[in-house]
Short mmCIF file of C-alpha atoms in Angstrom, two decimals:
data_model
loop_
_atom_site.label_atom_id
_atom_site.label_comp_id
_atom_site.label_asym_id
_atom_site.label_seq_id
_atom_site.Cartn_x
_atom_site.Cartn_y
_atom_site.Cartn_z
CA UNK A 1 179.80 133.93 127.12
CA UNK A 2 180.29 130.54 125.46
CA UNK A 3 182.94 130.71 122.71
CA UNK A 4 182.51 127.16 121.46
CA UNK A 5 181.20 123.73 122.43
CA UNK A 6 182.95 120.42 121.86
CA UNK A 7 180.81 117.34 122.23
CA UNK A 8 178.62 114.67 120.70
CA UNK A 9 175.42 115.34 118.78
CA UNK A 10 172.59 113.49 120.48
CA UNK A 11 169.55 114.99 118.75
CA UNK A 12 168.78 116.85 115.52
CA UNK A 13 165.77 118.97 114.58
CA UNK A 14 165.03 121.01 111.48
CA UNK A 15 167.02 124.04 112.64
CA UNK A 16 169.02 122.91 115.68
CA UNK A 17 171.15 120.19 117.23
CA UNK A 18 171.70 119.05 120.80
CA UNK A 19 175.36 118.74 121.75
CA UNK A 20 176.15 116.74 124.88
CA UNK A 21 179.30 117.61 126.80
CA UNK A 22 180.22 116.96 130.43
CA UNK A 23 176.76 115.56 131.14
CA UNK A 24 174.95 118.61 129.79
CA UNK A 25 172.99 118.94 126.56
CA UNK A 26 173.14 122.28 124.74
CA UNK A 27 170.45 123.11 122.18
CA UNK A 28 172.18 125.06 119.40
CA UNK A 29 170.52 126.65 116.37
CA UNK A 30 172.60 125.88 113.26
CA UNK A 31 172.66 126.62 109.54
CA UNK A 32 171.01 124.13 107.22
CA UNK A 33 173.98 124.07 104.87
CA UNK A 34 175.90 121.47 106.88
CA UNK A 35 174.76 117.88 107.40
CA UNK A 36 175.07 116.76 111.02
CA UNK A 37 174.53 113.19 112.23
CA UNK A 38 173.67 111.54 115.53
CA UNK A 39 176.80 110.45 117.37
CA UNK A 40 179.01 112.88 115.50
CA UNK A 41 181.69 114.63 117.57
CA UNK A 42 181.85 118.31 116.72
CA UNK A 43 183.38 121.62 117.66
CA UNK A 44 180.80 124.37 117.20
CA UNK A 45 181.64 128.08 117.51
CA UNK A 46 178.76 129.80 119.23
CA UNK A 47 177.01 133.11 119.57
CA UNK A 48 174.92 133.67 122.70
CA UNK A 49 171.72 135.62 122.20
CA UNK A 50 170.19 136.87 125.45
CA UNK A 51 166.69 138.30 125.73
CA UNK A 52 164.46 139.00 128.70
CA UNK A 53 162.59 135.75 128.15
CA UNK A 54 165.13 133.61 126.28
CA UNK A 55 168.75 132.46 126.22
CA UNK A 56 169.67 131.01 122.82
CA UNK A 57 172.83 129.59 121.27
CA UNK A 58 173.62 129.84 117.55
CA UNK A 59 176.37 127.60 116.24
CA UNK A 60 178.76 127.58 113.29
CA UNK A 61 181.28 125.18 111.81
CA UNK A 62 184.02 127.80 111.57
CA UNK A 63 184.98 131.26 112.77
CA UNK A 64 184.37 132.81 109.34
CA UNK A 65 180.65 132.04 109.60
CA UNK A 66 180.55 133.42 113.12
CA UNK A 67 182.24 136.67 112.04
CA UNK A 68 179.74 137.23 109.21
CA UNK A 69 176.84 136.27 111.48
CA UNK A 70 177.85 139.01 113.92
CA UNK A 71 178.22 141.50 111.06
CA UNK A 72 174.74 140.66 109.79
CA UNK A 73 173.30 141.31 113.25
CA UNK A 74 174.46 144.94 112.98
CA UNK A 75 172.10 145.47 110.04
CA UNK A 76 168.78 147.07 110.92
CA UNK A 77 166.01 144.50 110.49
CA UNK A 78 168.27 141.44 110.69
CA UNK A 79 167.93 139.28 113.79
CA UNK A 80 169.67 136.01 114.67
CA UNK A 81 167.17 133.88 112.73
CA UNK A 82 167.47 136.11 109.66
CA UNK A 83 171.26 136.07 109.78
CA UNK A 84 171.19 132.29 110.15
CA UNK A 85 168.85 132.02 107.16
CA UNK A 86 171.26 133.99 104.97
CA UNK A 87 174.20 131.82 105.98
CA UNK A 88 172.09 128.73 105.36
CA UNK A 89 171.45 129.59 101.72
CA UNK A 90 174.95 130.71 100.70
CA UNK A 91 178.57 130.16 101.61
CA UNK A 92 180.56 132.89 103.34
CA UNK A 93 182.54 133.48 100.13
CA UNK A 94 179.31 133.86 98.12
CA UNK A 95 177.90 136.24 100.72
CA UNK A 96 181.01 138.41 100.52
CA UNK A 97 180.70 138.45 96.72
CA UNK A 98 177.01 139.31 96.87
CA UNK A 99 177.64 142.24 99.21
CA UNK A 100 180.73 143.44 97.33
CA UNK A 101 178.96 143.33 93.95
CA UNK A 102 175.62 144.58 95.30
CA UNK A 103 173.76 141.40 94.34
CA UNK A 104 170.63 141.85 96.45
CA UNK A 105 168.85 139.09 94.55
CA UNK A 106 171.29 136.45 95.79
CA UNK A 107 170.83 137.51 99.42
CA UNK A 108 167.05 137.76 99.04
CA UNK A 109 166.93 134.03 98.24
CA UNK A 110 167.29 133.40 101.97
CA UNK A 111 164.09 132.34 103.72
CA UNK A 112 162.32 135.37 105.19
CA UNK A 113 164.68 137.92 103.64
CA UNK A 114 163.06 140.36 101.23
CA UNK A 115 164.75 142.48 98.61
CA UNK A 116 164.64 145.65 100.73
CA UNK A 117 166.29 143.86 103.63
CA UNK A 118 168.90 142.41 101.28
CA UNK A 119 169.61 145.90 99.95
CA UNK A 120 170.02 147.11 103.54
CA UNK A 121 172.58 144.34 104.15
CA UNK A 122 174.58 145.57 101.15
CA UNK A 123 174.29 149.24 102.14
CA UNK A 124 175.37 148.64 105.74
CA UNK A 125 178.13 146.09 105.14
CA UNK A 126 179.73 146.89 101.79
CA UNK A 127 182.35 149.18 103.32
CA UNK A 128 183.14 146.55 105.96
CA UNK A 129 183.56 143.58 103.62
CA UNK A 130 186.89 142.50 102.18
CA UNK A 131 186.89 139.57 99.81
CA UNK A 132 190.47 138.85 100.78
CA UNK A 133 189.24 137.89 104.25
CA UNK A 134 187.59 134.79 102.81
CA UNK A 135 189.75 131.67 103.25
CA UNK A 136 188.23 130.13 100.10
CA UNK A 137 189.09 133.02 97.80
CA UNK A 138 191.40 131.94 94.93
CA UNK A 139 194.77 133.61 95.42
CA UNK A 140 194.89 134.40 91.70
CA UNK A 141 192.08 136.90 92.23
CA UNK A 142 193.60 138.74 95.13
CA UNK A 143 195.60 141.91 94.85
CA UNK A 144 196.69 143.78 97.96
CA UNK A 145 193.87 143.79 100.46
CA UNK A 146 191.06 143.11 98.06
CA UNK A 147 189.99 141.25 94.98
CA UNK A 148 191.27 142.37 91.60
CA UNK A 149 188.05 141.80 89.67
CA UNK A 150 188.62 145.11 87.96
CA UNK A 151 191.77 143.52 86.57
CA UNK A 152 189.75 140.82 84.79
CA UNK A 153 189.69 141.32 81.06
CA UNK A 154 186.35 141.78 79.35
CA UNK A 155 186.17 138.15 78.18
CA UNK A 156 186.53 136.82 81.71
CA UNK A 157 183.92 139.23 83.05
CA UNK A 158 181.52 138.17 80.29
CA UNK A 159 182.11 134.50 81.15
CA UNK A 160 181.42 135.20 84.84
CA UNK A 161 178.19 137.00 83.97
CA UNK A 162 177.15 134.08 81.74
CA UNK A 163 177.77 131.58 84.54
CA UNK A 164 175.73 133.59 87.03
CA UNK A 165 172.95 133.83 84.42
CA UNK A 166 173.02 130.02 84.29
CA UNK A 167 172.29 129.91 88.01
CA UNK A 168 175.76 129.58 89.52
CA UNK A 169 176.68 131.84 92.41
CA UNK A 170 179.12 134.70 91.96
CA UNK A 171 181.67 132.83 94.06
CA UNK A 172 181.35 129.64 92.02
CA UNK A 173 181.61 131.56 88.75
CA UNK A 174 184.73 133.51 89.71
CA UNK A 175 186.45 130.44 91.12
CA UNK A 176 185.76 128.44 87.96
CA UNK A 177 186.91 131.20 85.62
CA UNK A 178 190.06 131.73 87.68
CA UNK A 179 191.05 128.10 87.02
CA UNK A 180 190.94 128.47 83.23
CA UNK A 181 194.36 128.68 81.62
CA UNK A 182 194.15 131.73 79.41
CA UNK A 183 195.56 131.78 75.88
CA UNK A 184 195.96 134.66 73.43
CA UNK A 185 192.72 135.59 71.74
CA UNK A 186 190.59 133.41 73.98
CA UNK A 187 186.90 134.33 73.66
CA UNK A 188 184.30 134.57 76.40
CA UNK A 189 182.55 131.50 74.98
CA UNK A 190 185.76 129.48 75.13
CA UNK A 191 186.36 130.59 78.73
CA UNK A 192 182.76 129.69 79.58
CA UNK A 193 183.13 126.17 78.17
CA UNK A 194 186.38 125.61 80.05
CA UNK A 195 184.88 126.99 83.26
CA UNK A 196 181.93 124.62 83.11
CA UNK A 197 184.31 121.69 83.37
CA UNK A 198 185.19 122.82 86.89
CA UNK A 199 181.55 123.08 87.91
CA UNK A 200 180.45 119.51 87.19
#
């Protein structure tokens, strides 16, 4: 199978790009979260989907996306297009957070993914997900092989919940709160105000 393709983007559609390499053009379905441009030289990690009547390539900017894409395909009811839709609407770190904290609503924001399917993603993958596997996870939050959210004091947890209520993703909220320099007696409101500075 094709592990990755290195070449120049020669065409772009709504959900795919054409990458030319060695005189051949490969049509690759990609997430919508990354902005490609004509003439751009790229290295795309690929997943080959073979059916009786089709041979399709799905491409990703990094191996982390590819790993989660393959994990999503193991979920009953999730095909390549569904997995791609999920990765198009959230970062890999946010997806790990959503699964770990059973946030079906965040996953269900993906095009074509309903709440029941999102709940199935959580049910099937929660035991397989480690937040520490995410390269973007703040080191301050990690303890051993997983994230020490249970070690957050109540004020920090309240600030994280307030940020998510404001529309920020779980990943964005935790990252912002982790950057706040804590002082004795600091309230959740004070943490929230400091955290917002890192989100603008």
